[in-house]
Short mmCIF file of C-alpha atoms and ligand atoms in Angstrom, two decimals:
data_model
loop_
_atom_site.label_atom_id
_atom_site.label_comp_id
_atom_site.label_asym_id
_atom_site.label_seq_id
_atom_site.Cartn_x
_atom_site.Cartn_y
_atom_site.Cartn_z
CA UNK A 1 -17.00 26.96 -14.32
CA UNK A 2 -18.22 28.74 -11.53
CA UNK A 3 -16.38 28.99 -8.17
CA UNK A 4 -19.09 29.38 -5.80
CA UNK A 5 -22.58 28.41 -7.81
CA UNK A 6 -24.39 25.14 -6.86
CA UNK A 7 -23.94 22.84 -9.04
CA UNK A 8 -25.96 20.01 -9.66
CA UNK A 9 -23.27 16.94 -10.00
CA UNK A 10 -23.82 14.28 -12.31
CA UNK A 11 -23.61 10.64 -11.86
CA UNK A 12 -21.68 9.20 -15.08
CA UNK A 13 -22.26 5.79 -16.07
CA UNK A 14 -18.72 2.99 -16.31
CA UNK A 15 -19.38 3.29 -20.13
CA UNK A 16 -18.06 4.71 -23.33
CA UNK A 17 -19.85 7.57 -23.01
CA UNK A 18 -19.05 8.38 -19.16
CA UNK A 19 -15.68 8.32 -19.43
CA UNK A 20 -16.34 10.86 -22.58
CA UNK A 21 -17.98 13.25 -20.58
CA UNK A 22 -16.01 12.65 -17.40
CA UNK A 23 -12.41 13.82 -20.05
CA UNK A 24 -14.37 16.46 -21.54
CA UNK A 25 -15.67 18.37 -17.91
CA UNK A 26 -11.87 18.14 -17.12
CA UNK A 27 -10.54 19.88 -20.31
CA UNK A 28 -12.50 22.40 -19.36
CA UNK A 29 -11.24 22.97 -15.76
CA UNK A 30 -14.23 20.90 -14.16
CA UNK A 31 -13.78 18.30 -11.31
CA UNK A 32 -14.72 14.77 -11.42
CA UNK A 33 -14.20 12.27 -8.82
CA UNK A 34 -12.89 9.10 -10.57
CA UNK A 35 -12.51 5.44 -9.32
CA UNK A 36 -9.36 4.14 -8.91
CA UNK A 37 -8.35 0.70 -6.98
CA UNK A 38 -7.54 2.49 -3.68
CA UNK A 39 -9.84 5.52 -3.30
CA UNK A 40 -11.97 7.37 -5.02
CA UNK A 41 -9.84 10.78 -6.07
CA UNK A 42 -11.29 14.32 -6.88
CA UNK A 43 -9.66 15.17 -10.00
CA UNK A 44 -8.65 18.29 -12.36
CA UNK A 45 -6.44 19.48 -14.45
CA UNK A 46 -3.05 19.09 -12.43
CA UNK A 47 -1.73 22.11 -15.38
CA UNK A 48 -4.77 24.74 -14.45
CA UNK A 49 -4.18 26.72 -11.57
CA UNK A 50 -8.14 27.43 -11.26
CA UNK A 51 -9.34 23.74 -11.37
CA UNK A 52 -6.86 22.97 -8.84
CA UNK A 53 -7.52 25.74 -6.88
CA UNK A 54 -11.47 24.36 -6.87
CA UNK A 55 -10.56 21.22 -5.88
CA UNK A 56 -9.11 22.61 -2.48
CA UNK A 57 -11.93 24.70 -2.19
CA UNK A 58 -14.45 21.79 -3.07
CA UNK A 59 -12.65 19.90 0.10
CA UNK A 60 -12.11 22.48 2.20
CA UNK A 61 -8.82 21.49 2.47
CA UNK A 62 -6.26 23.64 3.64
CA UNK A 63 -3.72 25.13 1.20
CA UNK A 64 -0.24 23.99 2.12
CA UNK A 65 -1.46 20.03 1.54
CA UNK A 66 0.43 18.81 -1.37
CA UNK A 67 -1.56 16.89 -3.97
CA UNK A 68 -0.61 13.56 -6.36
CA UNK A 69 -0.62 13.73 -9.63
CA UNK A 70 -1.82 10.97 -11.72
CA UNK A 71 -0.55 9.33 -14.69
CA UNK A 72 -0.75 6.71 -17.42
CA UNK A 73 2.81 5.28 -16.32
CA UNK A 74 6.49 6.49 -15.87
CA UNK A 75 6.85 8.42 -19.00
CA UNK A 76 5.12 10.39 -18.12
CA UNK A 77 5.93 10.62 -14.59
CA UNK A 78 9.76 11.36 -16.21
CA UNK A 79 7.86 14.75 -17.87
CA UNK A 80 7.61 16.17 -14.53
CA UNK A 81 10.14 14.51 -11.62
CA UNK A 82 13.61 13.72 -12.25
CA UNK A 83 13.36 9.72 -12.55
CA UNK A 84 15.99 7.53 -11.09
CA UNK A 85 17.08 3.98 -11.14
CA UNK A 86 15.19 3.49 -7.35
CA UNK A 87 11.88 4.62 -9.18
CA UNK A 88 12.29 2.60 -12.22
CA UNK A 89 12.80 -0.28 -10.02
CA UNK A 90 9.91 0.29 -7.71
CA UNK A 91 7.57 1.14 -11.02
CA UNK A 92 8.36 -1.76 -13.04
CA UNK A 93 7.47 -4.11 -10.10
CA UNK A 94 3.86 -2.07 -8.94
CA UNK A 95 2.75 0.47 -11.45
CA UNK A 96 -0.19 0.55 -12.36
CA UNK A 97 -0.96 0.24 -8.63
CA UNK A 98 -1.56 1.35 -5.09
CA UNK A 99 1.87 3.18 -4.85
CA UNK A 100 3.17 6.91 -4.77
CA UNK A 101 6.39 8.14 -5.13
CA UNK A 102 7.76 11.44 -4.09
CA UNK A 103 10.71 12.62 -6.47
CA UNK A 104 11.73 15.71 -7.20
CA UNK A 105 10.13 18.01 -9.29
CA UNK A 106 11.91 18.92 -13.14
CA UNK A 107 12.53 22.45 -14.16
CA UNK A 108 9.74 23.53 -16.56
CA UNK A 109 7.39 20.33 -15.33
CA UNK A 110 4.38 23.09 -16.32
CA UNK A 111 1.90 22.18 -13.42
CA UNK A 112 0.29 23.94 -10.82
CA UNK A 113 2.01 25.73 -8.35
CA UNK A 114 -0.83 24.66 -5.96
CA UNK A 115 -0.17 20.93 -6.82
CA UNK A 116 3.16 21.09 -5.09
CA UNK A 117 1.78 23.56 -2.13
CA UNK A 118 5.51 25.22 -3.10
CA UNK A 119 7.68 22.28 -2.13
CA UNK A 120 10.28 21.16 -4.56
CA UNK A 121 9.17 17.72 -4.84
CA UNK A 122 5.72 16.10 -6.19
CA UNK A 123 4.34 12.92 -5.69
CA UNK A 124 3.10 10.71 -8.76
CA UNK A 125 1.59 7.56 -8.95
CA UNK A 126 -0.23 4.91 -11.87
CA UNK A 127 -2.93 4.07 -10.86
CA UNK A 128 -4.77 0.70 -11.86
CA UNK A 129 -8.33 1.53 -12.03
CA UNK A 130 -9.67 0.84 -15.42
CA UNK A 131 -12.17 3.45 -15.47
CA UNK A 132 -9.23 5.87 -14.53
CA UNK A 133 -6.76 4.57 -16.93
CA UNK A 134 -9.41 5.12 -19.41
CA UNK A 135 -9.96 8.38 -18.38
CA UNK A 136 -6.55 9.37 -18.00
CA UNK A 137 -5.88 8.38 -21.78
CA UNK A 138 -8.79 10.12 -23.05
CA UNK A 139 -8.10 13.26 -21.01
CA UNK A 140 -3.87 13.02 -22.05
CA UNK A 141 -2.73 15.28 -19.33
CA UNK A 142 -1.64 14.90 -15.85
CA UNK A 143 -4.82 14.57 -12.97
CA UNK A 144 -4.10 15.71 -9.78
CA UNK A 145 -6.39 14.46 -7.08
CA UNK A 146 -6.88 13.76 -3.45
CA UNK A 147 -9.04 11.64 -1.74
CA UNK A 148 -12.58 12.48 -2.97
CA UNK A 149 -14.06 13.34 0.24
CA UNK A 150 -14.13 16.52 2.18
CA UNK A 151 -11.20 17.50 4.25
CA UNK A 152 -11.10 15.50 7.69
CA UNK A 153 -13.28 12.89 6.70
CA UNK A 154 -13.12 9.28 5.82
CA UNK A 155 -11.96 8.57 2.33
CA UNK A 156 -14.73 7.60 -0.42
CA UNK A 157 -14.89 3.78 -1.75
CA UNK A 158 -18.02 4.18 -3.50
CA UNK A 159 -20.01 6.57 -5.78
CA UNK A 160 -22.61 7.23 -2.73
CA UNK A 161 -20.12 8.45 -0.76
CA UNK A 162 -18.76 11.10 -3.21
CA UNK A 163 -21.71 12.30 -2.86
CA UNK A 164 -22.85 12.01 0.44
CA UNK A 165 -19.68 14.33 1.18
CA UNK A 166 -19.23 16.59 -2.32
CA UNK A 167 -22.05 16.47 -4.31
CA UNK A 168 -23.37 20.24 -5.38
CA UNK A 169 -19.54 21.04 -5.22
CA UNK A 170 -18.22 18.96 -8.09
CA UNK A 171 -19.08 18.74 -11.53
CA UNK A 172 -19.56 14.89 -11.76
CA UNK A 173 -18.54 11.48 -10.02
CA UNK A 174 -18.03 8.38 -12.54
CA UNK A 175 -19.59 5.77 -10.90
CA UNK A 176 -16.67 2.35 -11.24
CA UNK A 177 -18.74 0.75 -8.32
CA UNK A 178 -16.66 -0.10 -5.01
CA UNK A 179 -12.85 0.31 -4.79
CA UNK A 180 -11.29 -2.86 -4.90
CA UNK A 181 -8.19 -2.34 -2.43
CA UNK A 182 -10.13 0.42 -0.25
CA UNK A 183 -7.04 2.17 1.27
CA UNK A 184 -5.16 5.25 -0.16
CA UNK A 185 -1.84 4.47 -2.01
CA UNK A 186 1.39 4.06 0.25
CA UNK A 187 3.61 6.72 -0.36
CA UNK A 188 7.67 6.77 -0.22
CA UNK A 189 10.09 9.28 -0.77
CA UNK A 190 12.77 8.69 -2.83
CA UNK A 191 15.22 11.03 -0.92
CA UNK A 192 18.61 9.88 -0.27
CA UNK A 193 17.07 6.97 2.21
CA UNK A 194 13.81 6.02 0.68
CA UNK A 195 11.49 6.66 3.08
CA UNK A 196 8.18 5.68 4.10
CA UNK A 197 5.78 8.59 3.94
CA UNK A 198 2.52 6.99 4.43
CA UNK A 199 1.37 3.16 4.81
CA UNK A 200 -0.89 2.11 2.36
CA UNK A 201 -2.47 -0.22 -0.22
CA UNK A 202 0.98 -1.86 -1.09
CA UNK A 203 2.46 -3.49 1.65
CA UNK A 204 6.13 -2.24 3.29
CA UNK A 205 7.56 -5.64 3.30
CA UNK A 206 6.89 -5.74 -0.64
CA UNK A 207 8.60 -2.77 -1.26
CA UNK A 208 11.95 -3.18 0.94
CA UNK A 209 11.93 -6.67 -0.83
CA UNK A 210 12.33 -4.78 -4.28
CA UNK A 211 14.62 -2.10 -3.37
CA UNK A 212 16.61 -4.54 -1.42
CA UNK A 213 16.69 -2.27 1.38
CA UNK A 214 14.52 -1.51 4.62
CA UNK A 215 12.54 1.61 4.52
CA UNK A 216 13.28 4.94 6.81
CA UNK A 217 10.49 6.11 8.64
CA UNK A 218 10.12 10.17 8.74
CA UNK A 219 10.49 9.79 12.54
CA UNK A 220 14.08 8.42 11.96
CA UNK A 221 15.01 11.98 11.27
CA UNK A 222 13.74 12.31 7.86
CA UNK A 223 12.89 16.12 7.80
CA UNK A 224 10.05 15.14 5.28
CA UNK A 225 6.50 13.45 6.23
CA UNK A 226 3.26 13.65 4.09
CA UNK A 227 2.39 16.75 5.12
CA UNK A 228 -1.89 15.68 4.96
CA UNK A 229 -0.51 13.37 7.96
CA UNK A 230 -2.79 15.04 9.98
CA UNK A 231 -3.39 13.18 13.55
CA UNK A 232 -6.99 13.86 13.28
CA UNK A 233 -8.09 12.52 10.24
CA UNK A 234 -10.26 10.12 9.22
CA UNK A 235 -12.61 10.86 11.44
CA UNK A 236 -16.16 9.52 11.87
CA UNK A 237 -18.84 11.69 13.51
CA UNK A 238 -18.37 9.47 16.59
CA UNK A 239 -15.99 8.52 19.33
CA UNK A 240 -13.56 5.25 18.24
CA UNK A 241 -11.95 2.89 20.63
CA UNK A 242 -8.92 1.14 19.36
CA UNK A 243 -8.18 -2.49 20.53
CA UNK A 244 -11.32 -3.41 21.83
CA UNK A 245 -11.01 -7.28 23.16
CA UNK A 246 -14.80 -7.51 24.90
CA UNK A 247 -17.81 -4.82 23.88
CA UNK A 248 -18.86 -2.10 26.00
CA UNK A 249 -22.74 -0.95 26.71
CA UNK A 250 -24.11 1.29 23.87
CA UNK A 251 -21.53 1.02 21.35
CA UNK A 252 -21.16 0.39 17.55
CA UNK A 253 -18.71 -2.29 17.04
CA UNK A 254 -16.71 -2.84 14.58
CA UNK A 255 -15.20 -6.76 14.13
CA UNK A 256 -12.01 -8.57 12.35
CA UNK A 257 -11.98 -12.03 12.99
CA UNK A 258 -14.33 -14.38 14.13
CA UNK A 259 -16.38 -12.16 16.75
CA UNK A 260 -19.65 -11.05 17.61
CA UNK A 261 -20.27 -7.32 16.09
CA UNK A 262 -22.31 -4.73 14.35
CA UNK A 263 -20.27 -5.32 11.28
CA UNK A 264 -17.09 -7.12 10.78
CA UNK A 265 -14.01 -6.07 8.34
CA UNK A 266 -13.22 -9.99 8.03
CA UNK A 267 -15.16 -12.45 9.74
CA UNK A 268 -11.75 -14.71 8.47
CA UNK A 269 -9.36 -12.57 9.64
CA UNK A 270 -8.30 -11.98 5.78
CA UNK A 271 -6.26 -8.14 5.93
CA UNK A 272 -6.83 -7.53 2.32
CA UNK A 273 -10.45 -8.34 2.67
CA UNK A 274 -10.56 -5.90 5.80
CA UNK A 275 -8.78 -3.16 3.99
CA UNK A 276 -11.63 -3.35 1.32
CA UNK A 277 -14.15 -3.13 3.57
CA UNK A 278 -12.72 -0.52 5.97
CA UNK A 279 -13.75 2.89 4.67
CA UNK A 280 -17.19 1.27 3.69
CA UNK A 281 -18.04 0.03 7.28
CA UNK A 282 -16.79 3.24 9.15
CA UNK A 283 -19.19 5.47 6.61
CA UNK A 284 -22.20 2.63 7.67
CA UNK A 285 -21.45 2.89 11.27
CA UNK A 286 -21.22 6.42 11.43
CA UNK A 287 -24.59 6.95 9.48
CA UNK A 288 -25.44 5.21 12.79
CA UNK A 289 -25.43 8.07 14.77
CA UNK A 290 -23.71 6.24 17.97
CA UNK A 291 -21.59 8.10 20.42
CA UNK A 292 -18.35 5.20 20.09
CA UNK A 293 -17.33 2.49 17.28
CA UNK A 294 -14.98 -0.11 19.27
CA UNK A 295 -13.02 -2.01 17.12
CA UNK A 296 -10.92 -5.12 17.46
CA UNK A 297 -7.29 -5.55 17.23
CA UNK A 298 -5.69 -5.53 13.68
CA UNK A 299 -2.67 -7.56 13.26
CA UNK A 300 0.37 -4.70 12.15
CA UNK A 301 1.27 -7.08 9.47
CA UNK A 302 1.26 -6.36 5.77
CA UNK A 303 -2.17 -4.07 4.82
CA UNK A 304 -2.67 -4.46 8.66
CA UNK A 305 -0.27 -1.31 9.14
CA UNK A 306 -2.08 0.91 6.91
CA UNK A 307 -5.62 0.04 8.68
CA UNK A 308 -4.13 0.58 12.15
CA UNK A 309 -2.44 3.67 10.96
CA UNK A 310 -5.62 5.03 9.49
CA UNK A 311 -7.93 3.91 12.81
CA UNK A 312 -5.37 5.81 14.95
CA UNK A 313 -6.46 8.94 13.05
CA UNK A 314 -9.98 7.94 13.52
CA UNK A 315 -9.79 7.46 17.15
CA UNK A 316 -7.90 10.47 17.92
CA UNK A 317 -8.78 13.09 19.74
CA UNK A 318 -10.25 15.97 17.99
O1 LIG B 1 -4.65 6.25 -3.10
C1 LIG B 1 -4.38 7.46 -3.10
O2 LIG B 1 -3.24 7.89 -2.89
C2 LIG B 1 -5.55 8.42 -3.36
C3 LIG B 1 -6.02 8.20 -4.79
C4 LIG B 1 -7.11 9.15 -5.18
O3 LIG B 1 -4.92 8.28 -5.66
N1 LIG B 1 -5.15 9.78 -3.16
C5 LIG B 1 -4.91 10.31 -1.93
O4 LIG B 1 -4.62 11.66 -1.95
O5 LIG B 1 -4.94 9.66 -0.90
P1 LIG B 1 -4.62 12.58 -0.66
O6 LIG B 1 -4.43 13.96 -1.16
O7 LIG B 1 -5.83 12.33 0.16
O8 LIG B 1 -3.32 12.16 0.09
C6 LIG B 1 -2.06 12.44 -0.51
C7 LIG B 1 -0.99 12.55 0.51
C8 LIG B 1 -1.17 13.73 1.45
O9 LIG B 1 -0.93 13.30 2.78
C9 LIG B 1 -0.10 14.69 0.98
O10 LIG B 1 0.35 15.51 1.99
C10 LIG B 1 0.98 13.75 0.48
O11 LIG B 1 0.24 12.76 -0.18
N2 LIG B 1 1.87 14.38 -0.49
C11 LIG B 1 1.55 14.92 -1.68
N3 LIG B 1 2.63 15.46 -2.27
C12 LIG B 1 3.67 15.29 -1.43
C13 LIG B 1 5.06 15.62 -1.45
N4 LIG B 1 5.61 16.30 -2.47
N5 LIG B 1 5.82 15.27 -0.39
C14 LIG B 1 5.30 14.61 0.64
N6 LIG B 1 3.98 14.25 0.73
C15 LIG B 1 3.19 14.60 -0.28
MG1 LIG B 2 -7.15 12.03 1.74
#
C-alpha cells in the first residue's frame, strides 16, 4: 500500500461481505476505520510497523501518542500485558465495552514499537461493537486504533465523518451507522493505585464500585497521564463558551435540558442521551461556520464528566 498516493476510500457495507473486505485490506497492512460503541477507530495491524506507522501519518498525529490495541477479550489481552487480578475484575464486569486498561506490556508481546510510542506499558480494551467484534474475529490479530479522525479534531460517530476528515487517506471506512455511546472509552491505569487516565464512556463511580476502591487522578501525583491529553483537543473550527446560562448575539448554541437552542444534546436532561449526541452536534454546528458555540451547563455526574472534560478541550484556547 502506498504511503503517500491518493487513494480513493471505500465505503463498506454492515454485511457479510464488508466485514470480508474490511479483514482482508488489514492483512495486508491497509487501514480501515471501524465502528465500535464509543468512536469510530482508524485501524491496522497493531503487529506491522508500516500500517501503524500510516495510521499516524493518515492523522497527522504526532509520534510519541500511544495507541490502544483492540481485542476479542482478555485472552488475548493476557498475550500482550501482564494480567492481574484488578484487570480480571474490571474485565469480567465491562468487557466487551467502553473501557481501557493500561497494564504493562509482556516480554515478546510482538507488536509495534510505534503502538507503545516506547513506553513500557500498552493500553487494551474489548470493544462491543458488533461490526468490530466481527471484524476483529475475522481479522484474528490485535487492531490498534485511535480515534478515526484527524489529529486535533472532534472524534468521528458516523461514517460521514470518517470521511469528511480522512477520506483519500485510508483504505476504507465500514459503515455500522452512528455510535451508540458517542464518547471515547475511559481509560485507567492499573499501576500500583489504579488510576484514572481519561473519563469516558463508562462511568467513574461504576468502576470504583467494582474495584472497591476510589480512583487516583494523575494530578494526585501519578507520574502517568494519557499522554493524547492534549488541552487543545477536540476542537471545532469555532470559538466555544462553556457554561452558558442565557445566549449571546450571533452565536451557535448548543442545549442540554429543556432550553431554547440551535441544537440540544438532551432536551430531557438524559447524560447518556447527550453523550450520544455530543460529537454529532459539535461536527453540525461547526459545518455552521459561526465564530462561537455556547453551551449549557453539564451536570459532572456519571457520563457528565467525560462531556465536560471533552468541552474543556473544545473551548480551550488554541
Ligand atoms: O473509545 C476509544 O477509546 C476509541 C476507540 C476507537 O477505541 N479510541 C481512542 O483512541 O479514543 P485515541 O488514540 O484517540 O485515544 C487513546 C488515548 C490517548 O490519549 C493515548 O495517549 C492514551 O489513550 N494511551 C494509549 N496508550 C497509553 C499508555 N500506554 N499509557 C497511557 N495512555 C495511553
Ligand atoms: Mg482521539
Amino acid at each position: 500500500m502506498s504511503d503517500r498516493r491518493i487513494i480513493e476510500t471505500l465505503r463498506l457495507a454492515a454485511d457479510p461481505a464488508g466485514i470480508d473486505a474490511a479483514a482482508q485490506l488489514l492483512r495486508a497492512g491497509g487501514l480501515v476505520a471501524l465502528p465500535t460503541e464509543t468512536v469510530y477507530g482508524l485501524c491496522a495491524d497493531a503487529r506491522d510497523d508500516r500500517a501503524v506507522a500510516r495510521i499516524f501519518q493518515a492523522k497527522g498525529r504526532p509520534h510519541f501518542n500511544p495507541l490502544i490495541v483492540h481485542v476479542p477479550g482478555p485472552a488475548e489481552a493476557a498475550r500482550y500485558v501482564a494480567w492481574s487480578d484488578d484487570a480480571d475484575r474490571l474485565a469480567s464486569a465491562f468487557w466487551p465495552g467502553p473501557l481501557t486498561l493500561v497494564l504493562p506490556l509482556r516480554d515478546g508481546h510482538g507488536l509495534s514499537p510505534l503502538v507503545t510510542a516506547g513506553l513500557d506499558t500498552l493500553a487494551v480494551r474489548a470493544p462491543a461493537h458488533p461490526l468490530m467484534r466481527d471484524v476483529l474475529r475475522a481479522f484474528g490479530g490485535p487492531l490498534a486504533g485511535p480515534s478515526a479522525n484527524p489529529s486535533g479534531r472532534i472524534s468521528p460517530t458516523t461514517a460521514d465523518h470518517v470521511m469528511a476528515g480522512l477520506a483519500s487517506r485510508i483504505e476504507a471506512v465500514l459503515d455500522g451507522g452512528a455510535c451508540g455511546v458517542g464518547v471515547e472509552s475511559t481509560i485507567v491505569g492499573l499501576f500500583d493505585t489504579p488510576t484514572l487516565l481519561r473519563p469516558g464512556g463508562l462511568p467513574r463511580e461504576a468502576i470504583e464500585a467494582c474495584l472497591g476502591a476510589p480512583l487516583a487522578d494523575p494530578a494526585d501525583g501519578g507520574p502517568l497521564t494519557a499522554p493524547g491529553q492534549m488541552t487543545s483537543h477536540y476542537a471545532p473550527g469555532a470559538a466555544v463558551r462553556l457554561n452558558a446560562t442565557e445566549w449571546q448575539e450571533g452565536e451557535l448554541r448548543l442545549g442540554f435540558g429543556a432550553v431554547d437552542s440551535d441544537l440540544n444534546l438532551s432536551p430531557s436532561g438524559d447524560l447518556v442521551e447527550a453523550a450520544a449526541n455530543l460529537f454529532g452536534h459539535l461536527h453540525r454546528l461547526d459545518a455552521m461556520e459561526g465564530e462561537r458555540i455556547a453551551v449549557s451547563p453539564i451536570p459532572d455526574t456519571g457520563l457528565g464528566q467525560a462531556i465536560n472534560d471533552r468541552l474543556r478541550r473544545a473551548a480551550a484556547p488554541r
